[in-house]
């Protein structure tokens, strides 16, 4: 079975964080390792206060410096005293705190920063340095985009748009500045509590990262701008180092494709000024996300079915008649909580039974009802189980499926021949002046379909007339069909 989840949890612990947080938060913190590991790993991290932006980077580098004021002499060297600046062999990472409070920068500094973040040399002292210092901008985003602020007033955060970047100094909120940085989804992090902090007893992790600092690996990726390509490679190289033991990574593997899906979700912020979760409507992202959720279940559990909605995953285990609704981010935890509370206060007979909520709202357990939509489903789960036994089981399954198809086709041919015979006989009776009623061979299936459609209309009417639900479109992802009845499964966004 894949061990990526264990490597990710170990990395978080090395950074001083508990792994008892949603998947999006885990990967967001892991992405904060880019500046420490990658030369020229320039990043921007904008989110709420107290979420650990500075701490996570500091805990991953022996050569870290954070500052609140920036000048060309302090960063690139003082011409008068002939002393080197912070961007030199002195530091691997320089983090500029509270970038949102810096409204403007002088032209010389802007030019130097843009030159350095384009991976070019700034030679103020006529000196070159072997080291390539990563520059990180840290700041608090507008509260309407912060998951932390929105959770406090029980609302959903505003989607990332062009206004999100207005908080940056002018020349870095524009295309030429944005594309020089990797944006980290820190707006999806919330304030770190004492229960989420792990004591770090030694500096071995920081020492290891500093000793193994590297240039990014080049990968074969589809056509894109050079800056977007470099950003993808830097992110993938970092994920591979910390989550996949820095193993050889081929572009055809599901792991690479999953890493690339995550990279694309970050690069999208600088190239398109918007953000989409890497697993949402993305099969490659779904597979990576599912592999990283395995620590939530026992070693012997086998995942039989999985769907990834925007904020939660619905997972069914073999031989267990439940949906495990796993929060993928803090909004998912909120959705689990309000569904649990709503069901206990309103045990409607059209809502699939909710059993329990556990792990601090991380998992909601609900009676299994097959969803009407497979749009968000992981299409093939074989990648999770790569041992010999599972390979044999997969072969057996394939042979059984092929045998069933052949048997069905043979049976259908026999039935078709019979009905053609009956049709021919009936036509012969008509031609002889008689008439024999012709019964459709599909009558039973047709009647069942008509009955199901009627049940669906009645189900929609019930939901539309429920005063505690919003008047909005009910989609197939919201409900399922079982025992000749429709059941509401996902309904957090319907609750008023």
Coordinates of C-alpha atoms in Angstrom, one line a residue:
X1 CA 0.0 0.0 0.0
X2 CA 1.2 3.5 -0.7
X3 CA 3.1 5.3 2.1
X4 CA 2.9 8.9 0.9
X5 CA 0.6 9.8 3.8
X6 CA 3.1 8.6 6.4
X7 CA 5.9 10.6 4.8
X8 CA 3.7 13.7 4.8
X9 CA 2.7 13.3 8.4
X10 CA 6.4 12.8 9.4
X11 CA 7.3 16.0 7.5
X12 CA 4.7 18.0 9.4
X13 CA 5.9 16.6 12.7
X14 CA 9.5 17.6 11.8
X15 CA 8.1 21.1 11.2
X16 CA 6.6 21.1 14.7
X17 CA 3.0 20.5 13.7
X18 CA 0.5 17.8 14.4
X19 CA -0.8 15.8 11.5
X20 CA -4.4 16.0 12.9
X21 CA -5.4 18.6 10.4
X22 CA -7.3 18.5 7.1
X23 CA -5.4 17.5 3.9
X24 CA -5.4 21.0 2.3
X25 CA -3.8 22.4 5.4
X26 CA -1.2 19.6 5.5
X27 CA -0.1 20.3 1.9
X28 CA -0.2 24.1 2.4
X29 CA 2.3 23.8 5.2
X30 CA 4.4 21.4 3.2
X31 CA 4.5 23.9 0.4
X32 CA 6.1 26.4 2.8
X33 CA 9.2 24.2 2.6
X34 CA 9.8 25.3 -1.0
X35 CA 12.0 28.3 -0.1
X36 CA 14.2 26.2 2.2
X37 CA 14.8 23.3 -0.1
X38 CA 14.8 25.0 -3.6
X39 CA 17.3 27.6 -4.7
X40 CA 15.3 30.5 -6.0
X41 CA 12.2 29.1 -4.4
X42 CA 10.6 32.5 -4.2
X43 CA 7.1 32.4 -2.6
X44 CA 4.3 34.6 -1.3
X45 CA 2.2 33.5 1.6
X46 CA -0.9 35.5 2.4
X47 CA -3.4 34.4 5.1
X48 CA -4.8 35.1 8.5
X49 CA -2.7 36.0 11.6
X50 CA -1.1 33.3 13.8
X51 CA -1.4 30.5 11.2
X52 CA 2.3 29.6 11.3
X53 CA 3.5 31.1 8.1
X54 CA 6.8 32.3 9.5
X55 CA 7.3 29.4 12.0
X56 CA 7.0 26.6 9.4
X57 CA 9.7 28.2 7.2
X58 CA 11.9 29.0 10.2
X59 CA 11.7 25.4 11.4
X60 CA 12.9 24.1 8.0
X61 CA 16.1 26.2 7.5
X62 CA 19.3 26.8 9.4
X63 CA 20.0 29.9 7.4
X64 CA 16.8 31.8 7.8
X65 CA 16.3 35.5 8.4
X66 CA 13.0 37.4 8.8
X67 CA 12.8 41.2 8.4
X68 CA 10.1 43.9 8.4
X69 CA 11.9 46.6 6.3
X70 CA 13.5 46.2 2.9
X71 CA 16.1 48.3 1.2
X72 CA 18.6 47.6 -1.6
X73 CA 21.6 47.9 0.7
X74 CA 20.1 45.6 3.4
X75 CA 19.2 42.9 0.8
X76 CA 21.8 43.2 -1.9
X77 CA 24.8 44.9 -0.2
X78 CA 25.9 48.3 1.0
X79 CA 28.0 50.2 -1.5
X80 CA 29.4 52.6 1.1
X81 CA 30.6 50.0 3.6
X82 CA 31.2 47.3 1.0
X83 CA 29.3 44.7 3.2
X84 CA 27.2 42.0 1.6
X85 CA 23.4 42.0 2.0
X86 CA 21.1 39.3 3.3
X87 CA 20.6 37.9 -0.2
X88 CA 24.1 36.3 -0.5
X89 CA 25.8 33.3 0.9
X90 CA 24.7 34.3 4.4
X91 CA 21.1 33.1 4.2
X92 CA 19.1 30.5 2.3
X93 CA 15.8 32.1 3.1
X94 CA 14.9 35.8 3.7
X95 CA 11.3 36.4 4.7
X96 CA 9.8 39.9 4.5
X97 CA 7.1 40.1 7.2
X98 CA 3.9 42.1 6.9
X99 CA 4.4 42.8 3.2
X100 CA 0.8 44.1 3.2
X101 CA 1.9 47.1 5.2
X102 CA 4.5 48.1 2.6
X103 CA 2.5 50.2 0.1
X104 CA 5.3 51.2 -2.2
X105 CA 9.0 50.5 -2.9
X106 CA 11.6 52.7 -4.6
X107 CA 12.4 52.0 -8.2
X108 CA 16.0 50.7 -7.6
X109 CA 14.7 48.2 -5.0
X110 CA 11.9 47.1 -7.3
X111 CA 14.3 46.5 -10.2
X112 CA 16.7 44.6 -7.9
X113 CA 13.9 42.4 -6.5
X114 CA 12.4 41.6 -9.9
X115 CA 15.9 40.8 -11.2
X116 CA 16.8 38.5 -8.4
X117 CA 13.3 36.8 -8.4
X118 CA 13.8 36.2 -12.1
X119 CA 16.8 34.0 -11.1
X120 CA 19.3 36.6 -12.4
X121 CA 22.3 38.1 -10.6
X122 CA 22.2 41.5 -8.8
X123 CA 25.8 42.7 -8.6
X124 CA 25.7 45.8 -6.5
X125 CA 29.2 45.0 -5.0
X126 CA 30.5 43.4 -8.2
X127 CA 30.4 40.1 -6.4
X128 CA 28.6 36.9 -7.3
X129 CA 27.4 34.3 -4.8
X130 CA 27.2 30.5 -5.2
X131 CA 24.1 30.5 -3.0
X132 CA 20.7 31.5 -4.4
X133 CA 18.7 33.0 -1.6
X134 CA 14.9 32.4 -1.7
X135 CA 12.8 35.5 -1.0
X136 CA 9.5 35.1 0.7
X137 CA 6.8 37.7 1.2
X138 CA 4.6 37.1 4.2
X139 CA 1.4 39.0 5.0
X140 CA -2.2 39.0 6.2
X141 CA -4.8 38.9 3.4
X142 CA -8.1 40.7 3.3
X143 CA -10.3 39.1 5.9
X144 CA -13.0 38.2 3.3
X145 CA -10.6 35.7 1.8
X146 CA -9.4 34.1 5.0
X147 CA -10.9 30.8 6.2
X148 CA -10.0 31.9 9.7
X149 CA -12.1 35.0 9.7
X150 CA -15.0 33.4 7.8
X151 CA -15.2 30.5 10.2
X152 CA -15.6 33.0 13.1
X153 CA -18.6 34.6 11.5
X154 CA -20.0 31.3 10.0
X155 CA -19.7 32.4 6.4
X156 CA -17.8 31.0 3.4
X157 CA -14.6 32.8 2.3
X158 CA -14.7 34.8 -0.9
X159 CA -13.2 33.1 -3.9
X160 CA -9.7 34.3 -4.9
X161 CA -9.9 37.0 -7.6
X162 CA -7.7 39.9 -8.8
X163 CA -8.6 42.0 -5.7
X164 CA -6.8 39.4 -3.5
X165 CA -3.5 40.6 -4.9
X166 CA -4.1 44.4 -4.3
X167 CA -2.6 44.0 -0.8
X168 CA 0.9 43.6 -2.4
X169 CA 3.2 46.5 -3.3
X170 CA 2.1 47.8 -6.7
X171 CA 4.8 46.3 -8.9
X172 CA 4.3 42.8 -7.3
X173 CA 0.6 42.7 -7.7
X174 CA 0.9 42.9 -11.5
X175 CA 1.7 40.1 -13.9
X176 CA 5.5 40.8 -14.1
X177 CA 5.7 40.5 -10.3
X178 CA 3.2 37.7 -9.7
X179 CA 4.7 35.2 -12.1
X180 CA 8.1 35.5 -10.4
X181 CA 6.6 34.0 -7.2
X182 CA 4.9 30.8 -6.1
X183 CA 1.7 31.6 -4.2
X184 CA 0.9 29.4 -1.2
X185 CA -2.7 28.8 -0.2
X186 CA -2.3 30.2 3.3
X187 CA -5.7 31.7 3.2
X188 CA -7.0 28.1 3.8
X189 CA -5.1 27.9 7.1
X190 CA -6.4 28.9 10.5
X191 CA -4.8 29.9 13.8
X192 CA -2.6 27.3 15.2
X193 CA -3.7 26.0 18.7
X194 CA -1.5 24.5 21.3
X195 CA -2.9 21.1 20.6
X196 CA -1.5 21.3 17.1
X197 CA 2.1 22.1 18.2
X198 CA 4.8 19.4 18.6
X199 CA 8.0 20.1 20.4
X200 CA 11.1 19.8 18.2
X201 CA 14.0 18.3 20.3
X202 CA 16.8 18.8 17.7
X203 CA 17.8 20.6 14.6
X204 CA 18.4 17.5 12.5
X205 CA 15.5 18.3 10.1
X206 CA 16.7 21.9 9.4
X207 CA 20.3 20.6 9.0
X208 CA 19.2 18.0 6.6
X209 CA 17.2 20.4 4.4
X210 CA 20.0 22.9 4.4
X211 CA 22.6 20.2 3.4
X212 CA 20.4 18.9 0.6
X213 CA 19.3 22.3 -0.8
X214 CA 19.0 21.9 -4.5
X215 CA 18.0 23.2 -7.9
X216 CA 14.6 22.0 -9.1
X217 CA 14.4 18.9 -11.2
X218 CA 13.3 19.3 -14.8
X219 CA 10.2 17.4 -15.8
X220 CA 8.5 16.8 -19.1
X221 CA 5.4 19.0 -18.9
X222 CA 3.1 20.2 -21.6
X223 CA 3.7 23.6 -23.3
X224 CA 3.5 26.6 -21.0
X225 CA 5.4 29.8 -20.2
X226 CA 8.9 29.3 -18.9
X227 CA 8.1 30.9 -15.5
X228 CA 5.0 28.7 -15.1
X229 CA 7.2 25.7 -16.0
X230 CA 9.8 26.5 -13.4
X231 CA 7.2 27.0 -10.8
X232 CA 5.7 23.6 -11.5
X233 CA 9.0 21.9 -11.3
X234 CA 10.0 23.6 -8.0
X235 CA 6.7 22.5 -6.4
X236 CA 6.9 19.0 -7.8
X237 CA 10.5 18.6 -6.7
X238 CA 9.6 19.7 -3.2
X239 CA 6.6 17.4 -2.9
X240 CA 8.7 14.5 -4.2
X241 CA 11.5 15.2 -1.7
X242 CA 9.4 15.3 1.4
X243 CA 6.4 13.0 0.5
X244 CA 8.0 10.5 -1.9
X245 CA 11.5 10.1 -0.3
X246 CA 13.1 12.0 -3.2
X247 CA 12.5 8.9 -5.4
X248 CA 12.9 8.8 -9.1
X249 CA 9.7 10.2 -10.5
X250 CA 8.5 9.4 -14.0
X251 CA 5.9 11.6 -15.6
X252 CA 3.6 8.6 -16.5
X253 CA 3.1 7.7 -12.8
X254 CA 0.0 8.6 -10.9
X255 CA 2.2 10.2 -8.2
X256 CA 3.8 12.6 -10.6
X257 CA 0.4 13.5 -12.1
X258 CA -1.0 14.1 -8.6
X259 CA 2.0 16.3 -7.7
X260 CA 1.5 18.2 -10.9
X261 CA -2.2 18.7 -10.2
X262 CA -1.3 20.3 -6.9
X263 CA 1.4 22.4 -8.6
X264 CA -1.1 23.6 -11.2
X265 CA -3.5 24.7 -8.5
X266 CA -0.8 27.0 -7.0
X267 CA 0.5 28.3 -10.3
X268 CA -3.0 29.1 -11.3
X269 CA -3.0 31.9 -8.7
X270 CA -0.2 33.8 -10.4
X271 CA -1.2 33.1 -14.0
X272 CA -5.0 33.3 -13.8
X273 CA -5.5 35.1 -10.4
X274 CA -7.8 32.4 -9.1
X275 CA -7.6 29.2 -7.0
X276 CA -9.1 25.7 -7.4
X277 CA -8.4 22.8 -5.1
X278 CA -6.1 20.3 -6.8
X279 CA -8.5 17.3 -6.4
X280 CA -11.7 19.1 -7.5
X281 CA -12.9 17.9 -10.9
X282 CA -9.4 16.5 -11.4
X283 CA -8.8 12.7 -11.6
X284 CA -5.1 13.0 -11.0
X285 CA -5.6 15.2 -8.0
X286 CA -8.2 12.8 -6.6
X287 CA -5.8 9.9 -6.7
X288 CA -3.1 11.8 -4.8
X289 CA -5.6 13.1 -2.2
X290 CA -7.0 9.6 -1.6
X291 CA -3.5 8.2 -1.1
X292 CA -2.8 10.9 1.4
X293 CA -5.9 10.1 3.4
X294 CA -5.1 6.4 4.1
X295 CA -3.8 7.2 7.6
X296 CA -7.4 7.9 8.6
X297 CA -8.2 4.2 8.3
X298 CA -6.8 0.9 9.5
X299 CA -4.1 -1.0 7.6
X300 CA -6.5 -3.8 6.8
X301 CA -9.3 -1.5 5.4
X302 CA -9.8 -1.6 1.7
X303 CA -11.3 1.4 0.0
X304 CA -14.1 0.3 -2.4
X305 CA -15.5 3.7 -3.6
X306 CA -14.5 7.3 -3.3
X307 CA -15.9 10.7 -4.4
X308 CA -14.2 14.1 -4.0
X309 CA -16.5 17.1 -3.7
X310 CA -15.2 20.6 -3.2
X311 CA -14.5 20.4 0.5
X312 CA -15.1 16.7 1.5
X313 CA -14.3 13.2 0.3
X314 CA -16.9 10.5 0.5
X315 CA -15.2 7.1 1.1
X316 CA -16.8 3.7 1.4
X317 CA -14.8 0.8 2.8
X318 CA -15.2 -2.8 1.7
X319 CA -17.7 -4.8 3.8
X320 CA -18.8 -1.6 5.6
X321 CA -22.2 0.0 4.8
X322 CA -21.1 3.6 5.5
X323 CA -20.0 6.8 3.9
X324 CA -17.0 8.3 5.7
X325 CA -17.3 11.9 4.9
X326 CA -13.8 13.2 5.3
X327 CA -13.1 16.9 5.6
X328 CA -10.5 18.0 3.1
X329 CA -10.2 21.5 4.5
X330 CA -11.6 23.6 7.3
X331 CA -14.8 24.3 5.4
X332 CA -15.3 20.5 5.1
X333 CA -15.1 20.3 8.9
X334 CA -17.8 23.0 9.1
X335 CA -20.0 21.1 6.6
X336 CA -19.7 17.9 8.7
X337 CA -20.6 19.8 11.8
X338 CA -23.7 21.5 10.5
X339 CA -25.0 18.4 8.8
X340 CA -24.6 16.4 12.1
X341 CA -26.4 19.1 14.1
X342 CA -29.1 19.6 11.5
X343 CA -29.8 15.8 11.3
X344 CA -30.0 15.5 15.1
X345 CA -32.4 18.4 15.3
X346 CA -34.4 17.4 12.2
X347 CA -34.3 13.6 11.7
X348 CA -36.2 13.8 8.4
X349 CA -37.1 10.5 6.8
X350 CA -35.6 11.6 3.5
X351 CA -32.1 12.1 4.9
X352 CA -29.7 9.1 4.9
X353 CA -29.1 8.2 8.5
X354 CA -26.1 9.9 10.1
X355 CA -24.3 7.7 12.6
X356 CA -21.6 9.8 14.3
X357 CA -19.1 12.6 14.0
X358 CA -15.5 12.1 15.2
X359 CA -11.9 13.3 15.1
X360 CA -12.8 16.9 15.9
X361 CA -15.4 17.1 13.0
X362 CA -12.9 15.6 10.6
X363 CA -15.1 12.5 9.8
X364 CA -18.8 12.2 9.6
X365 CA -20.2 8.7 9.4
X366 CA -23.4 8.2 7.4
X367 CA -25.4 5.2 6.2
X368 CA -24.2 4.3 2.7
X369 CA -26.4 5.3 -0.2
X370 CA -25.0 5.1 -3.8
X371 CA -24.8 8.7 -5.2
X372 CA -26.7 9.4 -8.4
X373 CA -23.6 11.1 -9.8
X374 CA -20.3 9.5 -10.6
X375 CA -18.8 12.8 -11.8
X376 CA -16.6 13.3 -8.7
X377 CA -15.7 9.6 -8.4
X378 CA -12.2 8.1 -8.4
X379 CA -12.5 6.0 -11.5
X380 CA -9.9 3.3 -10.7
X381 CA -8.6 2.3 -7.2
X382 CA -6.0 -0.3 -8.2
X383 CA -3.2 2.3 -7.8
X384 CA -3.7 2.1 -4.0
X385 CA -3.0 -1.6 -3.6
X386 CA 0.2 -2.5 -5.5
X387 CA 1.2 -5.7 -3.7
X388 CA 1.2 -9.2 -5.4
X389 CA -2.0 -10.3 -3.8
X390 CA -3.9 -7.3 -5.0
X391 CA -2.5 -7.8 -8.5
X392 CA -3.8 -11.4 -8.6
X393 CA -7.1 -10.1 -7.2
X394 CA -7.2 -7.5 -10.0
X395 CA -6.5 -10.1 -12.6
X396 CA -9.3 -12.3 -11.2
X397 CA -11.6 -9.4 -11.1
X398 CA -10.8 -8.6 -14.8
X399 CA -11.4 -12.2 -15.8
X400 CA -14.7 -12.3 -13.9
X401 CA -15.8 -9.0 -15.6
X402 CA -14.9 -10.3 -19.0
X403 CA -16.7 -13.6 -18.4
X404 CA -19.8 -11.7 -17.2
X405 CA -19.7 -9.5 -20.3
X406 CA -19.5 -12.5 -22.6
X407 CA -22.3 -14.3 -20.7
X408 CA -24.5 -11.2 -20.8
X409 CA -23.9 -10.7 -24.5
X410 CA -24.7 -14.4 -25.2
X411 CA -27.9 -14.1 -23.0
X412 CA -28.9 -10.9 -24.8
X413 CA -28.4 -12.6 -28.2
X414 CA -30.7 -15.5 -27.1
X415 CA -33.3 -13.1 -25.8
X416 CA -33.1 -10.9 -28.9
X417 CA -33.5 -14.0 -31.2
X418 CA -36.6 -15.0 -29.1
X419 CA -38.2 -11.6 -29.4
X420 CA -37.4 -11.4 -33.1
X421 CA -39.1 -14.8 -33.5
X422 CA -42.2 -13.5 -31.5
X423 CA -42.2 -10.4 -33.6
X424 CA -42.0 -12.3 -36.9
X425 CA -44.9 -14.6 -35.7
X426 CA -47.0 -11.6 -34.8
X427 CA -46.4 -10.0 -38.2
X428 CA -47.3 -13.3 -39.9
X429 CA -50.6 -13.4 -38.0
X430 CA -51.4 -9.8 -39.1
X431 CA -50.7 -10.6 -42.7
X432 CA -53.1 -13.6 -42.4
X433 CA -55.8 -11.2 -41.2
X434 CA -55.4 -11.9 -37.5
X435 CA -53.8 -9.8 -34.8
X436 CA -51.6 -10.8 -31.8
X437 CA -50.6 -8.3 -29.2
X438 CA -46.9 -7.6 -29.2
X439 CA -45.4 -7.1 -25.7
X440 CA -42.2 -5.0 -25.5
X441 CA -39.2 -7.0 -24.2
X442 CA -38.2 -3.9 -22.3
X443 CA -41.5 -3.3 -20.5
X444 CA -40.3 -4.1 -17.0
X445 CA -37.2 -1.9 -17.3
X446 CA -39.3 0.9 -18.8
X447 CA -41.9 0.7 -16.0
X448 CA -39.1 0.8 -13.4
X449 CA -37.6 3.8 -15.0
X450 CA -41.0 5.7 -15.1
X451 CA -41.5 4.8 -11.4
X452 CA -38.0 6.1 -10.5
X453 CA -38.6 9.4 -12.4
X454 CA -41.8 9.9 -10.6
X455 CA -40.1 9.3 -7.2
X456 CA -37.4 11.8 -8.2
X457 CA -40.0 14.5 -9.0
X458 CA -41.7 13.8 -5.6
X459 CA -38.3 14.0 -3.9
X460 CA -37.5 17.3 -5.5
X461 CA -40.9 18.7 -4.4
X462 CA -40.2 17.6 -0.8
X463 CA -36.8 19.4 -0.8
X464 CA -38.2 22.5 -2.5
X465 CA -41.0 22.8 0.1
X466 CA -38.7 22.2 3.1
X467 CA -38.6 25.6 4.9
X468 CA -35.1 24.9 6.4
X469 CA -33.4 24.5 3.0
X470 CA -32.3 27.2 0.6
X471 CA -34.2 27.6 -2.6
X472 CA -31.5 26.4 -4.9
X473 CA -30.8 23.8 -7.6
X474 CA -30.7 20.3 -6.3
X475 CA -27.9 18.4 -8.1
X476 CA -27.2 14.7 -8.4
X477 CA -24.2 15.0 -6.0
X478 CA -26.7 15.9 -3.2
X479 CA -28.6 12.6 -3.2
X480 CA -28.6 8.9 -3.9
X481 CA -31.0 6.0 -4.6
X482 CA -31.4 2.9 -2.5
X483 CA -34.2 0.5 -1.7
X484 CA -36.4 2.1 -4.5
X485 CA -36.2 5.4 -2.6
X486 CA -34.2 8.7 -3.0
X487 CA -32.2 9.8 0.0
X488 CA -30.5 13.2 0.7
X489 CA -26.8 12.6 1.4
X490 CA -24.8 15.8 1.0
X491 CA -26.8 18.8 2.1
X492 CA -24.6 21.3 4.0
X493 CA -24.9 23.9 1.3
X494 CA -28.7 23.5 1.3
X495 CA -29.2 24.4 4.9
X496 CA -30.3 28.0 5.6

